[in-house]
Amino acid sequence: MSVKTSQTTPAALPPSVFTLSPTAQLEALYTIIRDKTTSRGDFIFYSDRIIRLLVEEGLDHLPVVPKTVQTPTGSTYEGVGYEGKICGVSILRAGEAMEAGLREVCRSIRIGKILLQRDEETTLPKYYYSKFPEDIASRSVLLLDPVLASGGSSMKAVEILKEHGVPEERIIFINLISAPEGLKAFCTKYPAVRVITGWIDKGLNEKAYILPGLGDFGDRRYCL
Ligand code: URA
Protein backbone atom coordinates (compact mmCIF):
# COMPACT_ATOMS: atom_id res chain seq x y z
CA MET A 1 0.00 0.00 0.00
CA SER A 2 1.39 3.40 -0.82
CA VAL A 3 1.05 6.01 1.87
CA LYS A 4 0.70 9.72 1.28
CA THR A 5 3.16 11.51 3.50
CA SER A 6 2.31 14.80 5.14
CA GLN A 7 5.42 16.94 5.02
CA THR A 8 4.81 20.66 4.49
CA THR A 9 7.33 21.66 1.85
CA PRO A 10 7.55 25.39 1.19
CA ALA A 11 7.04 25.97 -2.54
CA ALA A 12 10.68 26.68 -3.23
CA LEU A 13 13.19 25.68 -0.60
CA PRO A 14 16.41 27.68 -0.52
CA PRO A 15 19.19 25.79 -2.33
CA SER A 16 21.02 25.35 0.97
CA VAL A 17 18.20 23.21 2.48
CA PHE A 18 18.15 19.41 2.14
CA THR A 19 15.41 17.15 3.49
CA LEU A 20 15.28 13.41 4.01
CA SER A 21 13.07 11.63 1.48
CA PRO A 22 9.58 11.62 3.05
CA THR A 23 9.08 7.86 2.74
CA ALA A 24 6.34 5.96 4.58
CA GLN A 25 9.05 4.49 6.86
CA LEU A 26 10.28 7.95 7.80
CA GLU A 27 6.74 9.16 8.43
CA ALA A 28 6.14 6.12 10.66
CA LEU A 29 9.20 7.05 12.74
CA TYR A 30 7.99 10.64 13.05
CA THR A 31 4.48 9.47 13.96
CA ILE A 32 5.94 7.55 16.91
CA ILE A 33 8.02 10.43 18.24
CA ARG A 34 5.19 12.96 17.76
CA ASP A 35 2.71 10.78 19.71
CA LYS A 36 2.36 12.19 23.22
CA THR A 37 1.73 8.68 24.60
CA THR A 38 5.11 7.39 23.37
CA SER A 39 7.30 6.35 26.31
CA ARG A 40 10.64 8.03 26.93
CA GLY A 41 12.43 4.80 25.98
CA ASP A 42 10.66 4.61 22.63
CA PHE A 43 11.15 8.33 22.05
CA ILE A 44 14.90 7.83 22.48
CA PHE A 45 15.00 4.69 20.31
CA TYR A 46 13.02 6.11 17.39
CA SER A 47 14.51 9.60 17.48
CA ASP A 48 17.93 7.91 17.40
CA ARG A 49 16.91 6.08 14.22
CA ILE A 50 16.05 9.40 12.57
CA ILE A 51 19.26 10.99 13.86
CA ARG A 52 21.28 8.21 12.24
CA LEU A 53 19.61 8.90 8.87
CA LEU A 54 20.26 12.62 9.24
CA VAL A 55 23.91 12.14 10.14
CA GLU A 56 24.43 9.91 7.09
CA GLU A 57 22.80 12.60 4.92
CA GLY A 58 25.02 15.26 6.54
CA LEU A 59 28.16 13.25 5.74
CA ASP A 60 27.11 13.26 2.08
CA HIS A 61 27.78 17.00 2.09
CA LEU A 62 31.41 16.79 3.21
CA PRO A 63 34.03 17.57 0.58
CA VAL A 64 35.89 14.65 -1.02
CA VAL A 65 39.02 14.39 -3.14
CA PRO A 66 40.10 11.67 -5.59
CA LYS A 67 41.74 8.68 -3.90
CA THR A 68 43.20 5.61 -5.58
CA VAL A 69 43.52 2.26 -3.77
CA GLN A 70 44.74 -1.23 -4.66
CA THR A 71 42.14 -3.96 -4.09
CA PRO A 72 42.92 -7.55 -2.94
CA THR A 73 42.35 -8.70 -6.55
CA GLY A 74 45.40 -6.73 -7.69
CA SER A 75 43.22 -4.10 -9.34
CA THR A 76 43.39 -0.34 -9.00
CA TYR A 77 40.24 1.41 -7.85
CA GLU A 78 39.90 5.14 -8.41
CA GLY A 79 37.56 6.34 -5.71
CA VAL A 80 37.31 9.26 -3.31
CA GLY A 81 38.28 10.02 0.27
CA TYR A 82 37.10 12.70 2.67
CA GLU A 83 39.03 15.94 2.39
CA GLY A 84 40.20 17.54 5.61
CA LYS A 85 39.04 17.12 9.17
CA ILE A 86 35.59 17.38 10.66
CA CYS A 87 34.07 17.95 14.08
CA GLY A 88 30.62 17.97 15.64
CA VAL A 89 29.27 20.88 17.70
CA SER A 90 26.16 20.33 19.80
CA ILE A 91 23.90 23.06 21.14
CA LEU A 92 23.12 22.11 24.75
CA ARG A 93 20.97 20.52 26.06
CA ALA A 94 18.99 18.87 23.27
CA GLY A 95 21.83 18.79 20.74
CA GLU A 96 23.74 16.37 22.98
CA ALA A 97 21.14 13.75 22.06
CA MET A 98 22.60 13.70 18.54
CA GLU A 99 26.21 13.11 19.57
CA ALA A 100 25.96 9.31 19.90
CA GLY A 101 24.49 9.03 16.39
CA LEU A 102 27.41 11.01 15.03
CA ARG A 103 29.95 8.90 16.95
CA GLU A 104 28.39 5.70 15.57
CA VAL A 105 29.52 6.67 12.08
CA CYS A 106 32.59 8.83 12.83
CA ARG A 107 34.33 6.81 15.54
CA SER A 108 36.72 9.23 17.22
CA ILE A 109 35.16 12.49 16.10
CA ARG A 110 35.86 15.55 18.25
CA ILE A 111 32.75 17.29 19.56
CA GLY A 112 32.49 20.88 20.72
CA LYS A 113 29.66 22.35 22.81
CA ILE A 114 27.71 25.58 22.93
CA LEU A 115 25.48 26.44 25.89
CA LEU A 116 22.71 28.94 25.16
CA GLN A 117 19.67 29.78 27.22
CA ARG A 118 16.59 31.80 26.44
CA ASP A 119 16.67 35.23 28.12
CA GLU A 120 13.15 35.52 29.56
CA GLU A 121 13.19 39.35 29.28
CA THR A 122 14.29 39.65 25.67
CA THR A 123 13.23 36.08 24.58
CA LEU A 124 16.55 35.98 22.71
CA PRO A 125 19.08 33.19 23.22
CA LYS A 126 21.80 34.19 25.68
CA TYR A 127 25.30 32.79 25.28
CA TYR A 128 26.85 31.15 28.37
CA TYR A 129 29.67 28.83 27.33
CA SER A 130 31.42 27.16 24.45
CA LYS A 131 34.34 24.76 24.08
CA PHE A 132 35.75 23.71 20.72
CA PRO A 133 38.72 21.77 19.36
CA GLU A 134 41.63 24.24 19.08
CA ASP A 135 41.83 23.88 15.31
CA ILE A 136 38.09 24.23 14.69
CA ALA A 137 38.70 27.02 12.13
CA SER A 138 40.25 24.45 9.77
CA ARG A 139 37.53 21.79 10.19
CA SER A 140 34.16 21.16 8.59
CA VAL A 141 31.54 21.46 11.35
CA LEU A 142 28.40 19.37 11.77
CA LEU A 143 26.21 21.58 13.98
CA LEU A 144 23.71 19.50 15.98
CA ASP A 145 20.37 20.72 17.34
CA PRO A 146 17.23 18.59 16.96
CA VAL A 147 14.75 21.45 16.60
CA LEU A 148 14.81 24.52 14.33
CA ALA A 149 11.85 26.52 15.66
CA SER A 150 12.27 30.32 15.46
CA GLY A 151 15.93 29.86 14.53
CA GLY A 152 17.29 32.05 17.34
CA SER A 153 19.57 29.43 18.93
CA SER A 154 20.96 28.02 15.71
CA MET A 155 21.66 31.50 14.33
CA LYS A 156 23.46 32.43 17.56
CA ALA A 157 25.48 29.19 17.34
CA VAL A 158 26.57 29.99 13.77
CA GLU A 159 27.57 33.51 14.89
CA ILE A 160 29.78 31.96 17.60
CA LEU A 161 31.34 29.48 15.17
CA LYS A 162 32.10 32.30 12.75
CA GLU A 163 33.75 34.27 15.57
CA HIS A 164 35.99 31.22 16.03
CA GLY A 165 37.01 31.35 12.39
CA VAL A 166 34.71 28.72 10.84
CA PRO A 167 33.44 29.95 7.45
CA GLU A 168 29.71 29.51 6.74
CA GLU A 169 30.52 27.26 3.78
CA ARG A 170 32.04 24.71 6.15
CA ILE A 171 29.04 24.46 8.50
CA ILE A 172 26.35 21.79 8.04
CA PHE A 173 23.41 22.26 10.41
CA ILE A 174 21.53 19.03 11.14
CA ASN A 175 18.08 18.99 12.78
CA LEU A 176 15.14 16.57 13.05
CA ILE A 177 12.31 19.01 12.63
CA SER A 178 11.98 22.59 11.46
CA ALA A 179 9.38 25.34 11.20
CA PRO A 180 9.17 27.30 7.93
CA GLU A 181 9.56 30.60 9.83
CA GLY A 182 12.84 29.53 11.45
CA LEU A 183 14.12 27.95 8.27
CA LYS A 184 13.50 31.15 6.34
CA ALA A 185 15.14 33.37 8.97
CA PHE A 186 18.16 31.06 9.21
CA CYS A 187 18.70 30.71 5.46
CA THR A 188 18.27 34.44 4.89
CA LYS A 189 20.94 35.25 7.49
CA TYR A 190 23.31 32.41 6.62
CA PRO A 191 22.69 31.39 3.00
CA ALA A 192 25.96 29.48 2.71
CA VAL A 193 25.31 27.17 5.68
CA ARG A 194 23.80 23.89 4.51
CA VAL A 195 20.76 22.77 6.48
CA ILE A 196 19.81 19.09 6.68
CA THR A 197 16.32 18.75 8.13
CA GLY A 198 14.32 15.58 8.63
CA TRP A 199 10.88 17.16 8.41
CA ILE A 200 9.43 20.62 7.75
CA ASP A 201 6.27 21.20 9.80
CA LYS A 202 3.43 23.70 9.45
CA GLY A 203 4.54 26.57 11.67
CA LEU A 204 4.95 27.92 15.19
CA ASN A 205 2.43 28.62 17.94
CA GLU A 206 2.50 31.77 20.09
CA LYS A 207 5.01 30.13 22.45
CA ALA A 208 7.33 29.29 19.55
CA TYR A 209 6.58 25.55 19.68
CA ILE A 210 6.46 23.78 16.32
CA LEU A 211 3.01 22.63 15.09
CA PRO A 212 2.07 19.83 14.90
CA GLY A 213 5.59 19.22 16.26
CA LEU A 214 6.68 16.82 18.93
CA GLY A 215 6.68 18.98 22.08
CA ASP A 216 9.85 19.84 23.95
CA PHE A 217 12.50 17.52 22.52
CA GLY A 218 14.88 17.88 25.50
CA ASP A 219 12.13 17.23 28.08
CA ARG A 220 10.85 14.18 26.19
CA ARG A 221 14.34 12.78 25.85
CA TYR A 222 15.71 13.53 29.32
CA CYS A 223 12.91 14.31 31.78
CA LEU A 224 9.46 12.91 31.02
N1 URA B 1 12.01 23.36 21.14
C1 URA B 1 11.44 22.13 21.17
O1 URA B 1 11.99 21.20 21.76
N2 URA B 1 10.28 21.96 20.54
C2 URA B 1 9.63 22.96 19.88
O2 URA B 1 8.55 22.72 19.33
C3 URA B 1 10.24 24.23 19.86
C4 URA B 1 11.42 24.41 20.50
PDB file of C-alpha atoms and ligand atoms in Angstrom:
ATOM      1  CA  MET A   1       0.000   0.000   0.000  1.00  0.00           C
ATOM      2  CA  SER A   2       1.391   3.400  -0.824  1.00  0.00           C
ATOM      3  CA  VAL A   3       1.047   6.005   1.873  1.00  0.00           C
ATOM      4  CA  LYS A   4       0.699   9.716   1.277  1.00  0.00           C
ATOM      5  CA  THR A   5       3.159  11.514   3.496  1.00  0.00           C
ATOM      6  CA  SER A   6       2.309  14.799   5.144  1.00  0.00           C
ATOM      7  CA  GLN A   7       5.420  16.944   5.021  1.00  0.00           C
ATOM      8  CA  THR A   8       4.813  20.655   4.491  1.00  0.00           C
ATOM      9  CA  THR A   9       7.335  21.660   1.852  1.00  0.00           C
ATOM     10  CA  PRO A  10       7.553  25.395   1.193  1.00  0.00           C
ATOM     11  CA  ALA A  11       7.039  25.972  -2.541  1.00  0.00           C
ATOM     12  CA  ALA A  12      10.681  26.676  -3.228  1.00  0.00           C
ATOM     13  CA  LEU A  13      13.187  25.675  -0.598  1.00  0.00           C
ATOM     14  CA  PRO A  14      16.415  27.684  -0.523  1.00  0.00           C
ATOM     15  CA  PRO A  15      19.188  25.788  -2.331  1.00  0.00           C
ATOM     16  CA  SER A  16      21.017  25.346   0.975  1.00  0.00           C
ATOM     17  CA  VAL A  17      18.201  23.211   2.481  1.00  0.00           C
ATOM     18  CA  PHE A  18      18.152  19.413   2.137  1.00  0.00           C
ATOM     19  CA  THR A  19      15.408  17.151   3.485  1.00  0.00           C
ATOM     20  CA  LEU A  20      15.283  13.410   4.012  1.00  0.00           C
ATOM     21  CA  SER A  21      13.066  11.629   1.483  1.00  0.00           C
ATOM     22  CA  PRO A  22       9.585  11.620   3.051  1.00  0.00           C
ATOM     23  CA  THR A  23       9.077   7.860   2.743  1.00  0.00           C
ATOM     24  CA  ALA A  24       6.344   5.961   4.578  1.00  0.00           C
ATOM     25  CA  GLN A  25       9.053   4.489   6.857  1.00  0.00           C
ATOM     26  CA  LEU A  26      10.284   7.945   7.804  1.00  0.00           C
ATOM     27  CA  GLU A  27       6.739   9.160   8.432  1.00  0.00           C
ATOM     28  CA  ALA A  28       6.139   6.116  10.662  1.00  0.00           C
ATOM     29  CA  LEU A  29       9.204   7.046  12.743  1.00  0.00           C
ATOM     30  CA  TYR A  30       7.989  10.643  13.055  1.00  0.00           C
ATOM     31  CA  THR A  31       4.483   9.466  13.962  1.00  0.00           C
ATOM     32  CA  ILE A  32       5.939   7.548  16.914  1.00  0.00           C
ATOM     33  CA  ILE A  33       8.015  10.432  18.242  1.00  0.00           C
ATOM     34  CA  ARG A  34       5.192  12.964  17.756  1.00  0.00           C
ATOM     35  CA  ASP A  35       2.715  10.781  19.711  1.00  0.00           C
ATOM     36  CA  LYS A  36       2.358  12.195  23.222  1.00  0.00           C
ATOM     37  CA  THR A  37       1.729   8.683  24.599  1.00  0.00           C
ATOM     38  CA  THR A  38       5.110   7.387  23.374  1.00  0.00           C
ATOM     39  CA  SER A  39       7.298   6.353  26.313  1.00  0.00           C
ATOM     40  CA  ARG A  40      10.644   8.028  26.930  1.00  0.00           C
ATOM     41  CA  GLY A  41      12.432   4.800  25.975  1.00  0.00           C
ATOM     42  CA  ASP A  42      10.663   4.606  22.630  1.00  0.00           C
ATOM     43  CA  PHE A  43      11.151   8.328  22.046  1.00  0.00           C
ATOM     44  CA  ILE A  44      14.904   7.832  22.477  1.00  0.00           C
ATOM     45  CA  PHE A  45      15.000   4.687  20.314  1.00  0.00           C
ATOM     46  CA  TYR A  46      13.016   6.113  17.389  1.00  0.00           C
ATOM     47  CA  SER A  47      14.511   9.599  17.476  1.00  0.00           C
ATOM     48  CA  ASP A  48      17.935   7.907  17.404  1.00  0.00           C
ATOM     49  CA  ARG A  49      16.910   6.083  14.223  1.00  0.00           C
ATOM     50  CA  ILE A  50      16.047   9.405  12.573  1.00  0.00           C
ATOM     51  CA  ILE A  51      19.258  10.994  13.863  1.00  0.00           C
ATOM     52  CA  ARG A  52      21.281   8.210  12.245  1.00  0.00           C
ATOM     53  CA  LEU A  53      19.614   8.896   8.869  1.00  0.00           C
ATOM     54  CA  LEU A  54      20.264  12.616   9.237  1.00  0.00           C
ATOM     55  CA  VAL A  55      23.913  12.139  10.144  1.00  0.00           C
ATOM     56  CA  GLU A  56      24.431   9.913   7.088  1.00  0.00           C
ATOM     57  CA  GLU A  57      22.801  12.599   4.924  1.00  0.00           C
ATOM     58  CA  GLY A  58      25.020  15.257   6.540  1.00  0.00           C
ATOM     59  CA  LEU A  59      28.162  13.248   5.745  1.00  0.00           C
ATOM     60  CA  ASP A  60      27.115  13.256   2.079  1.00  0.00           C
ATOM     61  CA  HIS A  61      27.783  16.998   2.087  1.00  0.00           C
ATOM     62  CA  LEU A  62      31.413  16.794   3.209  1.00  0.00           C
ATOM     63  CA  PRO A  63      34.029  17.572   0.583  1.00  0.00           C
ATOM     64  CA  VAL A  64      35.890  14.650  -1.023  1.00  0.00           C
ATOM     65  CA  VAL A  65      39.023  14.387  -3.144  1.00  0.00           C
ATOM     66  CA  PRO A  66      40.098  11.671  -5.595  1.00  0.00           C
ATOM     67  CA  LYS A  67      41.737   8.683  -3.898  1.00  0.00           C
ATOM     68  CA  THR A  68      43.201   5.611  -5.576  1.00  0.00           C
ATOM     69  CA  VAL A  69      43.524   2.264  -3.768  1.00  0.00           C
ATOM     70  CA  GLN A  70      44.737  -1.229  -4.661  1.00  0.00           C
ATOM     71  CA  THR A  71      42.142  -3.961  -4.091  1.00  0.00           C
ATOM     72  CA  PRO A  72      42.919  -7.549  -2.939  1.00  0.00           C
ATOM     73  CA  THR A  73      42.352  -8.704  -6.549  1.00  0.00           C
ATOM     74  CA  GLY A  74      45.405  -6.727  -7.686  1.00  0.00           C
ATOM     75  CA  SER A  75      43.221  -4.099  -9.336  1.00  0.00           C
ATOM     76  CA  THR A  76      43.387  -0.343  -9.000  1.00  0.00           C
ATOM     77  CA  TYR A  77      40.241   1.413  -7.849  1.00  0.00           C
ATOM     78  CA  GLU A  78      39.903   5.137  -8.413  1.00  0.00           C
ATOM     79  CA  GLY A  79      37.556   6.338  -5.706  1.00  0.00           C
ATOM     80  CA  VAL A  80      37.308   9.260  -3.309  1.00  0.00           C
ATOM     81  CA  GLY A  81      38.280  10.016   0.274  1.00  0.00           C
ATOM     82  CA  TYR A  82      37.103  12.697   2.670  1.00  0.00           C
ATOM     83  CA  GLU A  83      39.026  15.940   2.386  1.00  0.00           C
ATOM     84  CA  GLY A  84      40.204  17.540   5.607  1.00  0.00           C
ATOM     85  CA  LYS A  85      39.041  17.116   9.175  1.00  0.00           C
ATOM     86  CA  ILE A  86      35.587  17.381  10.655  1.00  0.00           C
ATOM     87  CA  CYS A  87      34.068  17.946  14.080  1.00  0.00           C
ATOM     88  CA  GLY A  88      30.620  17.973  15.637  1.00  0.00           C
ATOM     89  CA  VAL A  89      29.274  20.877  17.695  1.00  0.00           C
ATOM     90  CA  SER A  90      26.157  20.331  19.797  1.00  0.00           C
ATOM     91  CA  ILE A  91      23.904  23.061  21.140  1.00  0.00           C
ATOM     92  CA  LEU A  92      23.120  22.107  24.749  1.00  0.00           C
ATOM     93  CA  ARG A  93      20.971  20.519  26.062  1.00  0.00           C
ATOM     94  CA  ALA A  94      18.985  18.874  23.272  1.00  0.00           C
ATOM     95  CA  GLY A  95      21.833  18.786  20.744  1.00  0.00           C
ATOM     96  CA  GLU A  96      23.743  16.366  22.982  1.00  0.00           C
ATOM     97  CA  ALA A  97      21.135  13.752  22.058  1.00  0.00           C
ATOM     98  CA  MET A  98      22.599  13.705  18.535  1.00  0.00           C
ATOM     99  CA  GLU A  99      26.214  13.113  19.568  1.00  0.00           C
ATOM    100  CA  ALA A 100      25.955   9.310  19.899  1.00  0.00           C
ATOM    101  CA  GLY A 101      24.487   9.033  16.393  1.00  0.00           C
ATOM    102  CA  LEU A 102      27.410  11.010  15.030  1.00  0.00           C
ATOM    103  CA  ARG A 103      29.951   8.899  16.948  1.00  0.00           C
ATOM    104  CA  GLU A 104      28.386   5.702  15.573  1.00  0.00           C
ATOM    105  CA  VAL A 105      29.517   6.665  12.077  1.00  0.00           C
ATOM    106  CA  CYS A 106      32.585   8.828  12.834  1.00  0.00           C
ATOM    107  CA  ARG A 107      34.327   6.808  15.540  1.00  0.00           C
ATOM    108  CA  SER A 108      36.723   9.227  17.224  1.00  0.00           C
ATOM    109  CA  ILE A 109      35.157  12.491  16.103  1.00  0.00           C
ATOM    110  CA  ARG A 110      35.857  15.550  18.250  1.00  0.00           C
ATOM    111  CA  ILE A 111      32.751  17.286  19.555  1.00  0.00           C
ATOM    112  CA  GLY A 112      32.495  20.885  20.720  1.00  0.00           C
ATOM    113  CA  LYS A 113      29.664  22.350  22.815  1.00  0.00           C
ATOM    114  CA  ILE A 114      27.705  25.577  22.931  1.00  0.00           C
ATOM    115  CA  LEU A 115      25.477  26.440  25.889  1.00  0.00           C
ATOM    116  CA  LEU A 116      22.715  28.941  25.156  1.00  0.00           C
ATOM    117  CA  GLN A 117      19.666  29.779  27.218  1.00  0.00           C
ATOM    118  CA  ARG A 118      16.592  31.803  26.443  1.00  0.00           C
ATOM    119  CA  ASP A 119      16.665  35.225  28.124  1.00  0.00           C
ATOM    120  CA  GLU A 120      13.153  35.520  29.562  1.00  0.00           C
ATOM    121  CA  GLU A 121      13.190  39.352  29.283  1.00  0.00           C
ATOM    122  CA  THR A 122      14.286  39.652  25.667  1.00  0.00           C
ATOM    123  CA  THR A 123      13.230  36.082  24.582  1.00  0.00           C
ATOM    124  CA  LEU A 124      16.547  35.983  22.708  1.00  0.00           C
ATOM    125  CA  PRO A 125      19.079  33.193  23.218  1.00  0.00           C
ATOM    126  CA  LYS A 126      21.799  34.190  25.677  1.00  0.00           C
ATOM    127  CA  TYR A 127      25.300  32.788  25.284  1.00  0.00           C
ATOM    128  CA  TYR A 128      26.847  31.147  28.371  1.00  0.00           C
ATOM    129  CA  TYR A 129      29.666  28.829  27.331  1.00  0.00           C
ATOM    130  CA  SER A 130      31.418  27.157  24.448  1.00  0.00           C
ATOM    131  CA  LYS A 131      34.337  24.758  24.084  1.00  0.00           C
ATOM    132  CA  PHE A 132      35.746  23.711  20.717  1.00  0.00           C
ATOM    133  CA  PRO A 133      38.717  21.768  19.362  1.00  0.00           C
ATOM    134  CA  GLU A 134      41.627  24.244  19.084  1.00  0.00           C
ATOM    135  CA  ASP A 135      41.830  23.879  15.306  1.00  0.00           C
ATOM    136  CA  ILE A 136      38.089  24.228  14.685  1.00  0.00           C
ATOM    137  CA  ALA A 137      38.704  27.019  12.134  1.00  0.00           C
ATOM    138  CA  SER A 138      40.246  24.454   9.771  1.00  0.00           C
ATOM    139  CA  ARG A 139      37.534  21.787  10.191  1.00  0.00           C
ATOM    140  CA  SER A 140      34.160  21.164   8.590  1.00  0.00           C
ATOM    141  CA  VAL A 141      31.544  21.461  11.349  1.00  0.00           C
ATOM    142  CA  LEU A 142      28.401  19.366  11.772  1.00  0.00           C
ATOM    143  CA  LEU A 143      26.208  21.578  13.981  1.00  0.00           C
ATOM    144  CA  LEU A 144      23.712  19.505  15.982  1.00  0.00           C
ATOM    145  CA  ASP A 145      20.370  20.716  17.340  1.00  0.00           C
ATOM    146  CA  PRO A 146      17.229  18.586  16.959  1.00  0.00           C
ATOM    147  CA  VAL A 147      14.745  21.453  16.605  1.00  0.00           C
ATOM    148  CA  LEU A 148      14.812  24.519  14.326  1.00  0.00           C
ATOM    149  CA  ALA A 149      11.850  26.520  15.662  1.00  0.00           C
ATOM    150  CA  SER A 150      12.273  30.319  15.456  1.00  0.00           C
ATOM    151  CA  GLY A 151      15.929  29.855  14.525  1.00  0.00           C
ATOM    152  CA  GLY A 152      17.290  32.048  17.342  1.00  0.00           C
ATOM    153  CA  SER A 153      19.568  29.434  18.929  1.00  0.00           C
ATOM    154  CA  SER A 154      20.959  28.022  15.715  1.00  0.00           C
ATOM    155  CA  MET A 155      21.663  31.503  14.326  1.00  0.00           C
ATOM    156  CA  LYS A 156      23.459  32.428  17.562  1.00  0.00           C
ATOM    157  CA  ALA A 157      25.475  29.194  17.336  1.00  0.00           C
ATOM    158  CA  VAL A 158      26.572  29.993  13.768  1.00  0.00           C
ATOM    159  CA  GLU A 159      27.566  33.509  14.890  1.00  0.00           C
ATOM    160  CA  ILE A 160      29.781  31.964  17.603  1.00  0.00           C
ATOM    161  CA  LEU A 161      31.337  29.476  15.174  1.00  0.00           C
ATOM    162  CA  LYS A 162      32.102  32.304  12.745  1.00  0.00           C
ATOM    163  CA  GLU A 163      33.752  34.268  15.573  1.00  0.00           C
ATOM    164  CA  HIS A 164      35.993  31.218  16.034  1.00  0.00           C
ATOM    165  CA  GLY A 165      37.010  31.355  12.387  1.00  0.00           C
ATOM    166  CA  VAL A 166      34.713  28.725  10.839  1.00  0.00           C
ATOM    167  CA  PRO A 167      33.435  29.952   7.452  1.00  0.00           C
ATOM    168  CA  GLU A 168      29.714  29.514   6.739  1.00  0.00           C
ATOM    169  CA  GLU A 169      30.524  27.259   3.775  1.00  0.00           C
ATOM    170  CA  ARG A 170      32.039  24.706   6.146  1.00  0.00           C
ATOM    171  CA  ILE A 171      29.043  24.461   8.501  1.00  0.00           C
ATOM    172  CA  ILE A 172      26.352  21.794   8.043  1.00  0.00           C
ATOM    173  CA  PHE A 173      23.412  22.256  10.406  1.00  0.00           C
ATOM    174  CA  ILE A 174      21.530  19.032  11.142  1.00  0.00           C
ATOM    175  CA  ASN A 175      18.077  18.986  12.778  1.00  0.00           C
ATOM    176  CA  LEU A 176      15.135  16.570  13.048  1.00  0.00           C
ATOM    177  CA  ILE A 177      12.307  19.006  12.629  1.00  0.00           C
ATOM    178  CA  SER A 178      11.977  22.587  11.456  1.00  0.00           C
ATOM    179  CA  ALA A 179       9.381  25.338  11.196  1.00  0.00           C
ATOM    180  CA  PRO A 180       9.174  27.303   7.927  1.00  0.00           C
ATOM    181  CA  GLU A 181       9.559  30.595   9.830  1.00  0.00           C
ATOM    182  CA  GLY A 182      12.839  29.535  11.445  1.00  0.00           C
ATOM    183  CA  LEU A 183      14.122  27.948   8.267  1.00  0.00           C
ATOM    184  CA  LYS A 184      13.500  31.150   6.337  1.00  0.00           C
ATOM    185  CA  ALA A 185      15.145  33.371   8.970  1.00  0.00           C
ATOM    186  CA  PHE A 186      18.156  31.058   9.214  1.00  0.00           C
ATOM    187  CA  CYS A 187      18.701  30.706   5.464  1.00  0.00           C
ATOM    188  CA  THR A 188      18.273  34.444   4.895  1.00  0.00           C
ATOM    189  CA  LYS A 189      20.935  35.252   7.488  1.00  0.00           C
ATOM    190  CA  TYR A 190      23.315  32.406   6.623  1.00  0.00           C
ATOM    191  CA  PRO A 191      22.692  31.393   2.996  1.00  0.00           C
ATOM    192  CA  ALA A 192      25.964  29.479   2.707  1.00  0.00           C
ATOM    193  CA  VAL A 193      25.306  27.172   5.678  1.00  0.00           C
ATOM    194  CA  ARG A 194      23.800  23.886   4.506  1.00  0.00           C
ATOM    195  CA  VAL A 195      20.755  22.765   6.482  1.00  0.00           C
ATOM    196  CA  ILE A 196      19.808  19.094   6.679  1.00  0.00           C
ATOM    197  CA  THR A 197      16.321  18.754   8.126  1.00  0.00           C
ATOM    198  CA  GLY A 198      14.322  15.578   8.627  1.00  0.00           C
ATOM    199  CA  TRP A 199      10.879  17.159   8.405  1.00  0.00           C
ATOM    200  CA  ILE A 200       9.429  20.620   7.746  1.00  0.00           C
ATOM    201  CA  ASP A 201       6.271  21.198   9.798  1.00  0.00           C
ATOM    202  CA  LYS A 202       3.429  23.702   9.451  1.00  0.00           C
ATOM    203  CA  GLY A 203       4.539  26.573  11.670  1.00  0.00           C
ATOM    204  CA  LEU A 204       4.955  27.917  15.186  1.00  0.00           C
ATOM    205  CA  ASN A 205       2.428  28.619  17.942  1.00  0.00           C
ATOM    206  CA  GLU A 206       2.500  31.771  20.094  1.00  0.00           C
ATOM    207  CA  LYS A 207       5.011  30.135  22.453  1.00  0.00           C
ATOM    208  CA  ALA A 208       7.334  29.288  19.546  1.00  0.00           C
ATOM    209  CA  TYR A 209       6.581  25.554  19.679  1.00  0.00           C
ATOM    210  CA  ILE A 210       6.458  23.778  16.323  1.00  0.00           C
ATOM    211  CA  LEU A 211       3.015  22.629  15.090  1.00  0.00           C
ATOM    212  CA  PRO A 212       2.066  19.826  14.901  1.00  0.00           C
ATOM    213  CA  GLY A 213       5.593  19.221  16.257  1.00  0.00           C
ATOM    214  CA  LEU A 214       6.684  16.818  18.931  1.00  0.00           C
ATOM    215  CA  GLY A 215       6.678  18.976  22.084  1.00  0.00           C
ATOM    216  CA  ASP A 216       9.849  19.843  23.955  1.00  0.00           C
ATOM    217  CA  PHE A 217      12.504  17.524  22.524  1.00  0.00           C
ATOM    218  CA  GLY A 218      14.876  17.877  25.499  1.00  0.00           C
ATOM    219  CA  ASP A 219      12.134  17.226  28.077  1.00  0.00           C
ATOM    220  CA  ARG A 220      10.845  14.182  26.194  1.00  0.00           C
ATOM    221  CA  ARG A 221      14.345  12.780  25.849  1.00  0.00           C
ATOM    222  CA  TYR A 222      15.709  13.529  29.321  1.00  0.00           C
ATOM    223  CA  CYS A 223      12.912  14.311  31.785  1.00  0.00           C
ATOM    224  CA  LEU A 224       9.461  12.914  31.023  1.00  0.00           C
TER     225      LEU A 224
HETATM  226  N1  URA B   1      12.011  23.361  21.143  1.00  0.00           N
HETATM  227  C1  URA B   1      11.440  22.127  21.175  1.00  0.00           C
HETATM  228  O1  URA B   1      11.993  21.198  21.764  1.00  0.00           O
HETATM  229  N2  URA B   1      10.276  21.965  20.545  1.00  0.00           N
HETATM  230  C2  URA B   1       9.627  22.964  19.884  1.00  0.00           C
HETATM  231  O2  URA B   1       8.553  22.724  19.326  1.00  0.00           O
HETATM  232  C3  URA B   1      10.239  24.234  19.865  1.00  0.00           C
HETATM  233  C4  URA B   1      11.425  24.412  20.503  1.00  0.00           C
END
